PDB file of C-alpha atoms in Angstrom:
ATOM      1  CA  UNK P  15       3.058   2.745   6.599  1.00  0.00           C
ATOM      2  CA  UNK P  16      -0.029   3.165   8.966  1.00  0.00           C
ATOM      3  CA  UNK P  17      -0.146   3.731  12.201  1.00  0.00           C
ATOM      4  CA  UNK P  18      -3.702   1.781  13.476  1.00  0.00           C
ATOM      5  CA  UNK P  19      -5.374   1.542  17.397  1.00  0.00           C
ATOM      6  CA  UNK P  20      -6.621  -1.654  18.410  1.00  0.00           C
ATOM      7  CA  UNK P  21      -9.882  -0.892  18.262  1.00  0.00           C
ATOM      8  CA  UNK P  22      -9.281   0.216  14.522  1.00  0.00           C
ATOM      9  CA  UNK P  23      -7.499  -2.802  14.015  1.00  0.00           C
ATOM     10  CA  UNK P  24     -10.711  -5.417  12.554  1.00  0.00           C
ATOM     11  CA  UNK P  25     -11.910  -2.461  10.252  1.00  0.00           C
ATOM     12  CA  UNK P  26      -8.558  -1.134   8.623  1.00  0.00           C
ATOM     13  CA  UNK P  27      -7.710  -5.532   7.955  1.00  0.00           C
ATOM     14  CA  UNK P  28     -11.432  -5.405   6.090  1.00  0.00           C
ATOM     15  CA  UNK P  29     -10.322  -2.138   3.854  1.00  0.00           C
ATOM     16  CA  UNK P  30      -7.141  -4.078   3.238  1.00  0.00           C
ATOM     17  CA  UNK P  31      -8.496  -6.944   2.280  1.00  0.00           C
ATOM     18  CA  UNK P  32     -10.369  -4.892  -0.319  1.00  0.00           C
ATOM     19  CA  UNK P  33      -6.972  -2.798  -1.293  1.00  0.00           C
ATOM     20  CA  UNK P  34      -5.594  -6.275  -2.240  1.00  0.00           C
ATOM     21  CA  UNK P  35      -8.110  -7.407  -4.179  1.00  0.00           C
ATOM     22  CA  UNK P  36      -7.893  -3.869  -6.050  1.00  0.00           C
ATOM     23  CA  UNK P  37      -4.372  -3.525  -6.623  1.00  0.00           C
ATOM     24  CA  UNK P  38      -4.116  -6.960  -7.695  1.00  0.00           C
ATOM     25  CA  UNK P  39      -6.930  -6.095 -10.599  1.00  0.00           C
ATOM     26  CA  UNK P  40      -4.725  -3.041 -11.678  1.00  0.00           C
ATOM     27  CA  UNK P  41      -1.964  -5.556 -12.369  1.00  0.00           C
ATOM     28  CA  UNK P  42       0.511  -5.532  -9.282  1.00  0.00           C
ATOM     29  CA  UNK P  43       3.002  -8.006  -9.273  1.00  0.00           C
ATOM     30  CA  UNK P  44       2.825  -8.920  -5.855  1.00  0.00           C
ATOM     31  CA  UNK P  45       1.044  -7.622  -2.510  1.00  0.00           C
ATOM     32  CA  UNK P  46       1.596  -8.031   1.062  1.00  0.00           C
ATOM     33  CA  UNK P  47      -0.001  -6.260   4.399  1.00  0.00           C
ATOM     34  CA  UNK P  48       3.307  -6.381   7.095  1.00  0.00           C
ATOM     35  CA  UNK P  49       2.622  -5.708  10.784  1.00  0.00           C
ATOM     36  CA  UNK P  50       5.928  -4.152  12.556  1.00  0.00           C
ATOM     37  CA  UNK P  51       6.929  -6.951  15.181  1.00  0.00           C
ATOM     38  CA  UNK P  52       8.286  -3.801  17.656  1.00  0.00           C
ATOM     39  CA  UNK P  53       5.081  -2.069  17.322  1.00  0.00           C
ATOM     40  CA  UNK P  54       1.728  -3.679  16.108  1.00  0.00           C
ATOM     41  CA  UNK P  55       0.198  -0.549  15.503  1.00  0.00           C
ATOM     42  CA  UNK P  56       2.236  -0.021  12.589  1.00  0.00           C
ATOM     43  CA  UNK P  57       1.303  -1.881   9.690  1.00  0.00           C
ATOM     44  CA  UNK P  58       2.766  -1.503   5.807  1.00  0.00           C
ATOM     45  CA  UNK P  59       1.575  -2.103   2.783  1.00  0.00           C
ATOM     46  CA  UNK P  60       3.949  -3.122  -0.113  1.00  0.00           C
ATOM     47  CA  UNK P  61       3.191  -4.136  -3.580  1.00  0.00           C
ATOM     48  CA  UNK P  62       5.437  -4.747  -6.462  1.00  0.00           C
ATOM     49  CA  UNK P  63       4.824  -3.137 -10.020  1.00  0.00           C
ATOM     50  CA  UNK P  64       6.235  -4.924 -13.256  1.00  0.00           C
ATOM     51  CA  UNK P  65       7.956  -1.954 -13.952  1.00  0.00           C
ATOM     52  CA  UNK P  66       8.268   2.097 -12.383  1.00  0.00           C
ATOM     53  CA  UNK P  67       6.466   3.347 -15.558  1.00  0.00           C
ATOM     54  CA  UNK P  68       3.690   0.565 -14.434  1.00  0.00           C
ATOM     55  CA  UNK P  69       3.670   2.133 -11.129  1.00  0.00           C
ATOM     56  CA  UNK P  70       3.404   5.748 -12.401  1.00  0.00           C
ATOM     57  CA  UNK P  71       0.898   5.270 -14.474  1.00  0.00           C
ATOM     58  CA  UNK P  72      -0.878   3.822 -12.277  1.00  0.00           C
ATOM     59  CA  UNK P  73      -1.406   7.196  -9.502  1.00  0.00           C
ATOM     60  CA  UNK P  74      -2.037   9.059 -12.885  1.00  0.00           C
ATOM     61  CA  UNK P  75      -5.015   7.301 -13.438  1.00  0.00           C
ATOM     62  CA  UNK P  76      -6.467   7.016 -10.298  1.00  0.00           C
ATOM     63  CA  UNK P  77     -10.461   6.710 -10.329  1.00  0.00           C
ATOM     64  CA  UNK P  78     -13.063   8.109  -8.124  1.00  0.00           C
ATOM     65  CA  UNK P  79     -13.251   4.652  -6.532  1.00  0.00           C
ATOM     66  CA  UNK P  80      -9.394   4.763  -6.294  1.00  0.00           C
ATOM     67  CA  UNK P  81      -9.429   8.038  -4.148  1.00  0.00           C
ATOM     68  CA  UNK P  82     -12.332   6.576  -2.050  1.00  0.00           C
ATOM     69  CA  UNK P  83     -10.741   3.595  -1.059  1.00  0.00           C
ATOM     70  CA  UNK P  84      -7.361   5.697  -0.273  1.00  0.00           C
ATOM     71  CA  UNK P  85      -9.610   7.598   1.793  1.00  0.00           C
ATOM     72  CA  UNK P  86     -11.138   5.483   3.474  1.00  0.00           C
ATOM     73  CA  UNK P  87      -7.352   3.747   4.684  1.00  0.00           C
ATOM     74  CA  UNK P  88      -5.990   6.805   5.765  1.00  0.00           C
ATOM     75  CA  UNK P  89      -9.297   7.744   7.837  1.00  0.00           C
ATOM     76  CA  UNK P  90      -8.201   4.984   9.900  1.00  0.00           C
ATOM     77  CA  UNK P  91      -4.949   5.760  10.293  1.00  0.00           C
ATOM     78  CA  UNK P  92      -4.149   7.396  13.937  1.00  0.00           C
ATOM     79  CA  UNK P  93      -1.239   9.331  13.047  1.00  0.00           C
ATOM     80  CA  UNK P  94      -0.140  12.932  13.767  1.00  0.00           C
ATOM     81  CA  UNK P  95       1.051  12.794  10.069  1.00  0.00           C
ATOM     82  CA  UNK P  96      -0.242  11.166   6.986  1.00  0.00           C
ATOM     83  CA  UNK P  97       0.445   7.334   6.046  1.00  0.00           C
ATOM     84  CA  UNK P  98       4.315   7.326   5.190  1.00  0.00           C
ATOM     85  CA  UNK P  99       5.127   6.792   1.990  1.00  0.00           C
ATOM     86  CA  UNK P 100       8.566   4.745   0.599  1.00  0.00           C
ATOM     87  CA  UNK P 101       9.122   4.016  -3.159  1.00  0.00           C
ATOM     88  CA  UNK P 102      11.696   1.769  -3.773  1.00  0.00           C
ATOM     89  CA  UNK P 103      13.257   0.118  -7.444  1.00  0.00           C
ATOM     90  CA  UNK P 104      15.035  -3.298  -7.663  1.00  0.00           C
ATOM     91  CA  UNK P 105      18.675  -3.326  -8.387  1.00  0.00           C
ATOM     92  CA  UNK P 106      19.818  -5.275 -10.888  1.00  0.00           C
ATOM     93  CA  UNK P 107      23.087  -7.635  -9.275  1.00  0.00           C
ATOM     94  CA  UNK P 108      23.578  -8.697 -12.995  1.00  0.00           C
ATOM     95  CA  UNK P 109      27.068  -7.853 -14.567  1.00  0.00           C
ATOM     96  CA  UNK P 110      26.696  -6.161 -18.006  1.00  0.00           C
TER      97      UNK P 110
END
């Protein structure tokens, strides 16, 4: 979750555009850039692994070029605290 000024705004959509593109290389399932409707400054990013060992493995590997475009997200971001961070898994609803 990033918190992003206006002015920021055309610059942080360009990096995203590139964090797609990326992620979707590494093999994510699924991506998608959200903008809060009760405050546009706050925009999420959420992609879907195959699986949580995927996903792990994933920040254990991370590259130079990994870490630079991480960077280069969160130098854009304009809050007091980093870019908030929220893992979640899919629950099953089947009945064993």
């Amino acid at each position: 979750e990033y918190r992003i000024a206006a002015e920021n705004e055309p610059a942080f959509v360009a990096v995203m555009r590139e964090t797609r593109r990326h992620r979707l290389r590494q093999g994510v399932l699924s991506w998608e850039l959200l903008r809060d409707t009760a405050n546009p400054e706050i925009y999420i990013e959420q992609f879907m692994d195959e699986t949580w060992a995927d996903h792990l493995r994933r920040f254990e590997r991370m590259t130079a070029a990994d870490l630079a475009l991480r960077q280069r997200r969160h130098d854009l971001h304009g809050g007091d605290a980093p870019p908030l961070v929220r893992r979640r898994i899919a629950r099953s609803l089947e009945e064993n």
